Amino acid sequence: MIKPDVLVMYPTRPKAMAQLEAAYNLLRYDEAVDKEAYLAEIGERCVAVVTNGHAPLTRAHLADLANVRIVACSSAGFESIDIDALTERGIPIINTSDALYDDVADCALMLTLAARRHLIAGHAYVRSGDWGRKGMYPLTSTIKGKRAGIVGLGTIGKAIARRFEPLGLEIGYTARNAKPDSPYQYYPSVLALAEWSDILVIAVPGGAETNAMIDGSMLAALGPVGTLINIARGSVVDEPALTRALQSGALGSAGLDVYLNEPNPDPVLTALPNVTLYPHHASGTVETRDAMAQLVVDNLAAFFSGKPLLTQVNRLPGTAAGTVR
């Protein structure tokens, strides 16, 4: 039996790669020295693409992929992939958001507690000996009773809210539309939510639609005792405005998993004492990354057996999401 040709633009986890190798003929664009020449040579053979949101898949790439019928993205984010071009050609794309929301929500909780209770500074205070030399660390502010605003109440946003509830936080949110089944207070804009919030958590996709969504006015509205938590994408925040707000005290603190320039974020931002840093690792557990990779395998298996896709992102003309065209 001839195995379908699958283009690997970005590899996934070892166990998943072994399953893909057993089922398909993998064409390793990721390992090619001259990627443009390689794609021109083998592109027409490919019927599927395995990639990641950090690897571009452009309209120009797709011009060499005349016979591709599905794209499997092993991350939640896919802003580097031309979704419009795929949809125009009737090509479904899947992602792996369903596998990572718990770990990402845990990270948001971790950053919130660390930023609000000065975990990094407190750690340094003990390690340096300042506790013994200078006495008790300055008092911080309690979490209970504070207002937490969530920008984007999708799967990840809801998981964050569930973790915040036992802390005694009051929860509000903004989204494209109010969620009729949500018990939380809806705010019609990010600015209105920021004005209400003590803690503002960003949980929206990256891409052009959300680029610099969080600007200086929203940071000022959050205020000098407010905290910004970003587990979404660095592009969602006006990062120079964030740096200025943290430097001036217009914003109290921030907890960041993502940055505008990764993996080399602005050293001015990262040197600030009121920012808690994590290396874009919110979903970075063995279990979750393996589950994300398995979703790639399972979606491709569903596609080639004519079954509905498990985690389709785009709605194709004339089909329901999750179905094979």
Short mmCIF file of N, CA and C in Angstrom, two decimals, residues 133-279:
data_model
loop_
_atom_site.label_atom_id
_atom_site.label_comp_id
_atom_site.label_asym_id
_atom_site.label_seq_id
_atom_site.Cartn_x
_atom_site.Cartn_y
_atom_site.Cartn_z
N ARG A 133 19.54 40.74 57.29
CA ARG A 133 20.17 42.05 57.48
C ARG A 133 19.16 43.18 57.65
N LYS A 134 18.08 43.11 56.89
CA LYS A 134 17.15 44.25 56.82
C LYS A 134 15.82 44.00 57.51
N GLY A 135 15.53 42.74 57.86
CA GLY A 135 14.28 42.45 58.53
C GLY A 135 13.18 42.05 57.56
N MET A 136 11.95 42.11 58.03
CA MET A 136 10.81 41.59 57.29
C MET A 136 10.66 42.26 55.92
N TYR A 137 10.31 41.44 54.95
CA TYR A 137 10.04 41.95 53.59
C TYR A 137 8.81 42.85 53.63
N PRO A 138 8.75 43.89 52.80
CA PRO A 138 7.58 44.78 52.80
C PRO A 138 6.28 44.02 52.54
N LEU A 139 5.20 44.50 53.11
CA LEU A 139 3.90 43.87 52.94
C LEU A 139 3.41 44.01 51.50
N THR A 140 2.72 42.98 51.03
CA THR A 140 2.09 43.02 49.71
C THR A 140 0.58 43.16 49.91
N SER A 141 -0.19 42.90 48.87
CA SER A 141 -1.65 43.06 48.95
C SER A 141 -2.33 41.73 48.70
N THR A 142 -3.39 41.45 49.43
CA THR A 142 -4.08 40.17 49.32
C THR A 142 -4.75 40.00 47.95
N ILE A 143 -4.90 38.77 47.55
CA ILE A 143 -5.59 38.44 46.31
C ILE A 143 -7.10 38.47 46.50
N LYS A 144 -7.57 37.94 47.60
CA LYS A 144 -9.01 37.83 47.84
C LYS A 144 -9.69 39.19 47.75
N GLY A 145 -10.79 39.21 47.02
CA GLY A 145 -11.56 40.43 46.89
C GLY A 145 -11.15 41.33 45.75
N LYS A 146 -10.02 41.01 45.08
CA LYS A 146 -9.60 41.80 43.94
C LYS A 146 -10.44 41.46 42.71
N ARG A 147 -10.35 42.31 41.70
CA ARG A 147 -11.11 42.13 40.46
C ARG A 147 -10.19 41.65 39.35
N ALA A 148 -10.52 40.53 38.76
CA ALA A 148 -9.73 39.96 37.67
C ALA A 148 -10.52 40.03 36.38
N GLY A 149 -9.98 40.75 35.40
CA GLY A 149 -10.61 40.84 34.09
C GLY A 149 -9.91 39.93 33.11
N ILE A 150 -10.68 39.17 32.35
CA ILE A 150 -10.12 38.24 31.37
C ILE A 150 -10.49 38.72 29.97
N VAL A 151 -9.48 38.98 29.17
CA VAL A 151 -9.68 39.43 27.79
C VAL A 151 -9.73 38.18 26.91
N GLY A 152 -10.93 37.76 26.55
CA GLY A 152 -11.12 36.54 25.76
C GLY A 152 -11.59 35.40 26.63
N LEU A 153 -12.89 35.10 26.57
CA LEU A 153 -13.43 34.03 27.41
C LEU A 153 -13.71 32.79 26.57
N GLY A 154 -12.65 32.32 25.90
CA GLY A 154 -12.74 31.05 25.19
C GLY A 154 -12.40 29.91 26.13
N THR A 155 -11.93 28.82 25.57
CA THR A 155 -11.61 27.64 26.39
C THR A 155 -10.55 27.96 27.43
N ILE A 156 -9.50 28.67 27.03
CA ILE A 156 -8.43 29.00 27.97
C ILE A 156 -8.93 30.03 28.98
N GLY A 157 -9.64 31.06 28.52
CA GLY A 157 -10.15 32.07 29.43
C GLY A 157 -11.06 31.49 30.49
N LYS A 158 -11.92 30.57 30.09
CA LYS A 158 -12.82 29.93 31.06
C LYS A 158 -12.03 29.09 32.08
N ALA A 159 -10.98 28.41 31.60
CA ALA A 159 -10.15 27.61 32.52
C ALA A 159 -9.43 28.51 33.53
N ILE A 160 -9.00 29.69 33.08
CA ILE A 160 -8.38 30.65 34.00
C ILE A 160 -9.40 31.10 35.04
N ALA A 161 -10.61 31.44 34.58
CA ALA A 161 -11.65 31.89 35.51
C ALA A 161 -11.95 30.83 36.57
N ARG A 162 -12.00 29.57 36.16
CA ARG A 162 -12.27 28.50 37.13
C ARG A 162 -11.18 28.42 38.20
N ARG A 163 -9.95 28.72 37.84
CA ARG A 163 -8.86 28.70 38.82
C ARG A 163 -8.89 29.93 39.72
N PHE A 164 -9.40 31.03 39.20
CA PHE A 164 -9.46 32.26 39.99
C PHE A 164 -10.58 32.24 41.03
N GLU A 165 -11.65 31.54 40.74
CA GLU A 165 -12.80 31.57 41.63
C GLU A 165 -12.47 31.17 43.07
N PRO A 166 -11.73 30.06 43.30
CA PRO A 166 -11.44 29.69 44.69
C PRO A 166 -10.57 30.69 45.44
N LEU A 167 -9.90 31.59 44.72
CA LEU A 167 -9.07 32.60 45.37
C LEU A 167 -9.90 33.76 45.91
N GLY A 168 -11.19 33.76 45.61
CA GLY A 168 -12.04 34.84 46.06
C GLY A 168 -11.97 36.07 45.18
N LEU A 169 -11.50 35.89 43.94
CA LEU A 169 -11.45 36.99 42.99
C LEU A 169 -12.82 37.24 42.37
N GLU A 170 -13.15 38.48 42.16
CA GLU A 170 -14.33 38.84 41.38
C GLU A 170 -13.91 38.85 39.91
N ILE A 171 -14.70 38.23 39.05
CA ILE A 171 -14.26 37.99 37.68
C ILE A 171 -15.16 38.72 36.69
N GLY A 172 -14.54 39.41 35.75
CA GLY A 172 -15.23 40.03 34.63
C GLY A 172 -14.51 39.64 33.35
N TYR A 173 -15.12 39.93 32.23
CA TYR A 173 -14.48 39.56 30.96
C TYR A 173 -14.96 40.45 29.83
N THR A 174 -14.20 40.44 28.75
CA THR A 174 -14.65 41.00 27.49
C THR A 174 -14.37 39.99 26.39
N ALA A 175 -15.19 40.02 25.38
CA ALA A 175 -15.06 39.13 24.23
C ALA A 175 -15.81 39.78 23.08
N ARG A 176 -15.78 39.14 21.91
CA ARG A 176 -16.51 39.71 20.77
C ARG A 176 -17.98 39.93 21.12
N ASN A 177 -18.54 38.96 21.85
CA ASN A 177 -19.94 39.05 22.27
C ASN A 177 -20.06 38.54 23.70
N ALA A 178 -21.08 38.99 24.39
CA ALA A 178 -21.36 38.46 25.72
C ALA A 178 -21.71 36.98 25.63
N LYS A 179 -21.30 36.21 26.64
CA LYS A 179 -21.60 34.79 26.70
C LYS A 179 -22.84 34.59 27.56
N PRO A 180 -23.97 34.22 26.96
CA PRO A 180 -25.21 34.11 27.73
C PRO A 180 -25.14 33.14 28.89
N ASP A 181 -24.28 32.11 28.78
CA ASP A 181 -24.19 31.10 29.83
C ASP A 181 -23.11 31.42 30.87
N SER A 182 -22.46 32.58 30.75
CA SER A 182 -21.37 32.91 31.67
C SER A 182 -21.90 33.57 32.94
N PRO A 183 -21.38 33.18 34.10
CA PRO A 183 -21.80 33.81 35.35
C PRO A 183 -21.05 35.11 35.63
N TYR A 184 -20.09 35.48 34.76
CA TYR A 184 -19.22 36.62 35.01
C TYR A 184 -19.75 37.89 34.35
N GLN A 185 -19.34 39.02 34.89
CA GLN A 185 -19.78 40.31 34.37
C GLN A 185 -19.11 40.59 33.02
N TYR A 186 -19.90 40.97 32.03
CA TYR A 186 -19.39 41.28 30.69
C TYR A 186 -19.13 42.78 30.56
N TYR A 187 -18.00 43.11 29.94
CA TYR A 187 -17.66 44.49 29.63
C TYR A 187 -17.51 44.63 28.12
N PRO A 188 -18.04 45.69 27.54
CA PRO A 188 -18.09 45.77 26.07
C PRO A 188 -16.77 46.10 25.40
N SER A 189 -15.77 46.50 26.17
CA SER A 189 -14.47 46.85 25.58
C SER A 189 -13.36 46.49 26.54
N VAL A 190 -12.15 46.37 26.00
CA VAL A 190 -10.99 46.10 26.85
C VAL A 190 -10.76 47.27 27.79
N LEU A 191 -10.94 48.49 27.29
CA LEU A 191 -10.71 49.66 28.14
C LEU A 191 -11.66 49.66 29.33
N ALA A 192 -12.92 49.38 29.09
CA ALA A 192 -13.89 49.33 30.20
C ALA A 192 -13.51 48.24 31.20
N LEU A 193 -13.07 47.11 30.70
CA LEU A 193 -12.65 46.02 31.59
C LEU A 193 -11.42 46.41 32.39
N ALA A 194 -10.45 47.06 31.72
CA ALA A 194 -9.22 47.48 32.41
C ALA A 194 -9.52 48.49 33.51
N GLU A 195 -10.47 49.40 33.25
CA GLU A 195 -10.84 50.39 34.26
C GLU A 195 -11.44 49.73 35.50
N TRP A 196 -12.13 48.60 35.31
CA TRP A 196 -12.76 47.88 36.42
C TRP A 196 -11.77 46.99 37.16
N SER A 197 -10.74 46.51 36.46
CA SER A 197 -9.90 45.42 36.96
C SER A 197 -8.73 45.87 37.83
N ASP A 198 -8.35 44.96 38.74
CA ASP A 198 -7.05 45.04 39.44
C ASP A 198 -6.02 44.19 38.70
N ILE A 199 -6.49 43.11 38.09
CA ILE A 199 -5.65 42.16 37.36
C ILE A 199 -6.29 41.97 35.99
N LEU A 200 -5.51 42.12 34.93
CA LEU A 200 -6.03 41.95 33.58
C LEU A 200 -5.25 40.82 32.91
N VAL A 201 -5.97 39.77 32.52
CA VAL A 201 -5.34 38.59 31.91
C VAL A 201 -5.71 38.54 30.44
N ILE A 202 -4.70 38.40 29.59
CA ILE A 202 -4.94 38.36 28.14
C ILE A 202 -4.96 36.91 27.69
N ALA A 203 -6.07 36.51 27.05
CA ALA A 203 -6.25 35.13 26.59
C ALA A 203 -6.91 35.11 25.23
N VAL A 204 -6.35 35.88 24.29
CA VAL A 204 -6.89 35.95 22.93
C VAL A 204 -5.83 35.46 21.95
N PRO A 205 -6.22 35.07 20.73
CA PRO A 205 -5.23 34.65 19.74
C PRO A 205 -4.38 35.83 19.29
N GLY A 206 -3.21 35.51 18.72
CA GLY A 206 -2.39 36.53 18.08
C GLY A 206 -2.91 36.80 16.67
N GLY A 207 -2.17 37.61 15.93
CA GLY A 207 -2.56 37.91 14.56
C GLY A 207 -2.93 39.37 14.39
N ALA A 208 -3.24 39.74 13.15
CA ALA A 208 -3.49 41.14 12.81
C ALA A 208 -4.66 41.72 13.59
N GLU A 209 -5.68 40.93 13.84
CA GLU A 209 -6.89 41.44 14.50
C GLU A 209 -6.63 41.90 15.93
N THR A 210 -5.66 41.27 16.60
CA THR A 210 -5.39 41.61 18.00
C THR A 210 -4.04 42.32 18.18
N ASN A 211 -3.39 42.71 17.11
CA ASN A 211 -2.07 43.33 17.21
C ASN A 211 -2.15 44.63 18.02
N ALA A 212 -1.32 44.73 19.07
CA ALA A 212 -1.27 45.90 19.95
C ALA A 212 -2.65 46.25 20.52
N MET A 213 -3.47 45.24 20.73
CA MET A 213 -4.81 45.45 21.32
C MET A 213 -4.71 46.14 22.68
N ILE A 214 -3.72 45.75 23.48
CA ILE A 214 -3.53 46.34 24.80
C ILE A 214 -2.55 47.49 24.66
N ASP A 215 -3.06 48.72 24.71
CA ASP A 215 -2.22 49.89 24.48
C ASP A 215 -2.03 50.68 25.77
N GLY A 216 -1.37 51.81 25.64
CA GLY A 216 -1.03 52.61 26.81
C GLY A 216 -2.23 53.07 27.61
N SER A 217 -3.34 53.37 26.92
CA SER A 217 -4.53 53.85 27.63
C SER A 217 -5.10 52.76 28.53
N MET A 218 -5.03 51.53 28.08
CA MET A 218 -5.56 50.42 28.88
C MET A 218 -4.65 50.12 30.07
N LEU A 219 -3.34 50.25 29.86
CA LEU A 219 -2.40 50.05 30.96
C LEU A 219 -2.57 51.14 32.00
N ALA A 220 -2.80 52.38 31.54
CA ALA A 220 -3.04 53.48 32.48
C ALA A 220 -4.34 53.25 33.25
N ALA A 221 -5.35 52.72 32.56
CA ALA A 221 -6.62 52.43 33.22
C ALA A 221 -6.46 51.34 34.28
N LEU A 222 -5.61 50.37 34.01
CA LEU A 222 -5.34 49.30 34.99
C LEU A 222 -4.68 49.88 36.22
N GLY A 223 -3.74 50.79 36.02
CA GLY A 223 -3.27 51.64 37.10
C GLY A 223 -2.04 51.20 37.87
N PRO A 224 -1.59 52.06 38.79
CA PRO A 224 -0.31 51.85 39.49
C PRO A 224 -0.29 50.69 40.48
N VAL A 225 -1.44 50.14 40.81
CA VAL A 225 -1.44 48.91 41.63
C VAL A 225 -2.02 47.75 40.84
N GLY A 226 -2.22 47.95 39.54
CA GLY A 226 -2.76 46.90 38.69
C GLY A 226 -1.69 45.97 38.16
N THR A 227 -2.13 44.81 37.68
CA THR A 227 -1.22 43.78 37.16
C THR A 227 -1.72 43.29 35.81
N LEU A 228 -0.81 43.25 34.84
CA LEU A 228 -1.11 42.68 33.52
C LEU A 228 -0.50 41.29 33.43
N ILE A 229 -1.31 40.31 33.02
CA ILE A 229 -0.83 38.94 32.81
C ILE A 229 -1.04 38.59 31.35
N ASN A 230 0.03 38.18 30.67
CA ASN A 230 -0.10 37.82 29.25
C ASN A 230 0.40 36.40 29.01
N ILE A 231 -0.56 35.51 28.69
CA ILE A 231 -0.22 34.13 28.30
C ILE A 231 -0.71 33.89 26.87
N ALA A 232 -0.95 34.97 26.13
CA ALA A 232 -1.51 34.87 24.77
C ALA A 232 -0.39 34.92 23.75
N ARG A 233 -0.12 36.10 23.20
CA ARG A 233 0.98 36.35 22.28
C ARG A 233 1.56 37.72 22.59
N GLY A 234 2.86 37.87 22.42
CA GLY A 234 3.50 39.14 22.68
C GLY A 234 2.96 40.26 21.82
N SER A 235 2.52 39.92 20.62
CA SER A 235 2.02 40.93 19.68
C SER A 235 0.73 41.59 20.15
N VAL A 236 0.03 40.98 21.09
CA VAL A 236 -1.25 41.53 21.55
C VAL A 236 -1.05 42.81 22.38
N VAL A 237 0.14 42.96 22.95
CA VAL A 237 0.44 44.11 23.81
C VAL A 237 1.37 45.08 23.07
N ASP A 238 1.09 46.38 23.21
CA ASP A 238 2.03 47.41 22.77
C ASP A 238 3.20 47.36 23.75
N GLU A 239 4.25 46.61 23.40
CA GLU A 239 5.30 46.34 24.36
C GLU A 239 6.08 47.58 24.78
N PRO A 240 6.42 48.50 23.88
CA PRO A 240 7.07 49.74 24.35
C PRO A 240 6.20 50.50 25.36
N ALA A 241 4.88 50.52 25.13
CA ALA A 241 3.99 51.19 26.08
C ALA A 241 3.98 50.45 27.42
N LEU A 242 4.04 49.12 27.37
CA LEU A 242 4.10 48.33 28.60
C LEU A 242 5.37 48.65 29.37
N THR A 243 6.50 48.70 28.67
CA THR A 243 7.78 49.01 29.33
C THR A 243 7.73 50.38 29.99
N ARG A 244 7.21 51.36 29.26
CA ARG A 244 7.13 52.71 29.83
C ARG A 244 6.22 52.74 31.06
N ALA A 245 5.10 52.03 30.99
CA ALA A 245 4.16 52.02 32.11
C ALA A 245 4.78 51.38 33.35
N LEU A 246 5.52 50.30 33.16
CA LEU A 246 6.17 49.64 34.29
C LEU A 246 7.31 50.49 34.84
N GLN A 247 8.04 51.16 33.96
CA GLN A 247 9.15 52.02 34.40
C GLN A 247 8.64 53.20 35.22
N SER A 248 7.56 53.81 34.77
CA SER A 248 7.06 55.04 35.40
C SER A 248 6.20 54.77 36.63
N GLY A 249 5.75 53.54 36.78
CA GLY A 249 4.83 53.23 37.86
C GLY A 249 3.37 53.44 37.48
N ALA A 250 3.12 53.77 36.20
CA ALA A 250 1.74 53.89 35.75
C ALA A 250 1.02 52.55 35.83
N LEU A 251 1.79 51.47 35.68
CA LEU A 251 1.29 50.10 35.87
C LEU A 251 2.10 49.48 36.99
N GLY A 252 1.41 48.78 37.89
CA GLY A 252 2.09 48.24 39.05
C GLY A 252 3.04 47.09 38.75
N SER A 253 2.54 46.09 37.98
CA SER A 253 3.35 44.89 37.75
C SER A 253 2.82 44.15 36.54
N ALA A 254 3.61 43.20 36.07
CA ALA A 254 3.21 42.35 34.95
C ALA A 254 3.79 40.96 35.15
N GLY A 255 3.06 39.97 34.64
CA GLY A 255 3.53 38.60 34.57
C GLY A 255 3.43 38.16 33.12
N LEU A 256 4.55 37.82 32.51
CA LEU A 256 4.59 37.60 31.07
C LEU A 256 5.14 36.22 30.72
N ASP A 257 4.41 35.52 29.87
CA ASP A 257 4.91 34.28 29.28
C ASP A 257 5.33 34.50 27.83
N VAL A 258 4.92 35.62 27.25
CA VAL A 258 5.14 35.87 25.82
C VAL A 258 5.64 37.29 25.62
N TYR A 259 6.35 37.48 24.48
CA TYR A 259 7.04 38.74 24.24
C TYR A 259 7.00 39.05 22.75
N LEU A 260 7.26 40.31 22.43
CA LEU A 260 7.22 40.73 21.05
C LEU A 260 8.34 40.10 20.24
N ASN A 261 9.52 39.99 20.81
CA ASN A 261 10.68 39.46 20.09
C ASN A 261 11.19 38.22 20.81
N GLU A 262 10.72 37.07 20.39
CA GLU A 262 11.13 35.81 21.03
C GLU A 262 12.12 35.07 20.14
N PRO A 263 13.14 34.44 20.71
CA PRO A 263 13.41 34.24 22.14
C PRO A 263 14.36 35.28 22.73
N ASN A 264 14.41 36.46 22.15
CA ASN A 264 15.29 37.52 22.65
C ASN A 264 14.48 38.78 22.96
N PRO A 265 13.69 38.75 24.04
CA PRO A 265 12.86 39.90 24.36
C PRO A 265 13.70 41.12 24.73
N ASP A 266 13.07 42.27 24.69
CA ASP A 266 13.72 43.54 24.98
C ASP A 266 14.36 43.51 26.37
N PRO A 267 15.69 43.66 26.46
CA PRO A 267 16.35 43.60 27.78
C PRO A 267 15.95 44.72 28.72
N VAL A 268 15.46 45.82 28.17
CA VAL A 268 14.97 46.89 29.04
C VAL A 268 13.73 46.41 29.80
N LEU A 269 12.85 45.74 29.09
CA LEU A 269 11.65 45.18 29.74
C LEU A 269 12.02 44.10 30.74
N THR A 270 12.85 43.17 30.34
CA THR A 270 13.13 42.01 31.19
C THR A 270 13.96 42.37 32.43
N ALA A 271 14.62 43.53 32.42
CA ALA A 271 15.42 43.95 33.58
C ALA A 271 14.60 44.66 34.65
N LEU A 272 13.36 44.97 34.34
CA LEU A 272 12.55 45.73 35.30
C LEU A 272 12.21 44.88 36.53
N PRO A 273 12.23 45.47 37.71
CA PRO A 273 11.99 44.69 38.93
C PRO A 273 10.53 44.30 39.14
N ASN A 274 9.61 44.95 38.43
CA ASN A 274 8.19 44.70 38.65
C ASN A 274 7.57 43.85 37.53
N VAL A 275 8.39 43.06 36.86
CA VAL A 275 7.87 42.14 35.85
C VAL A 275 8.35 40.73 36.17
N THR A 276 7.42 39.78 36.14
CA THR A 276 7.73 38.36 36.36
C THR A 276 7.74 37.66 35.01
N LEU A 277 8.81 36.93 34.72
CA LEU A 277 9.07 36.41 33.38
C LEU A 277 9.00 34.88 33.32
N TYR A 278 8.45 34.39 32.21
CA TYR A 278 8.44 32.95 31.92
C TYR A 278 8.69 32.80 30.42
N PRO A 279 9.42 31.76 29.98
CA PRO A 279 9.92 31.71 28.60
C PRO A 279 8.97 31.08 27.59
#
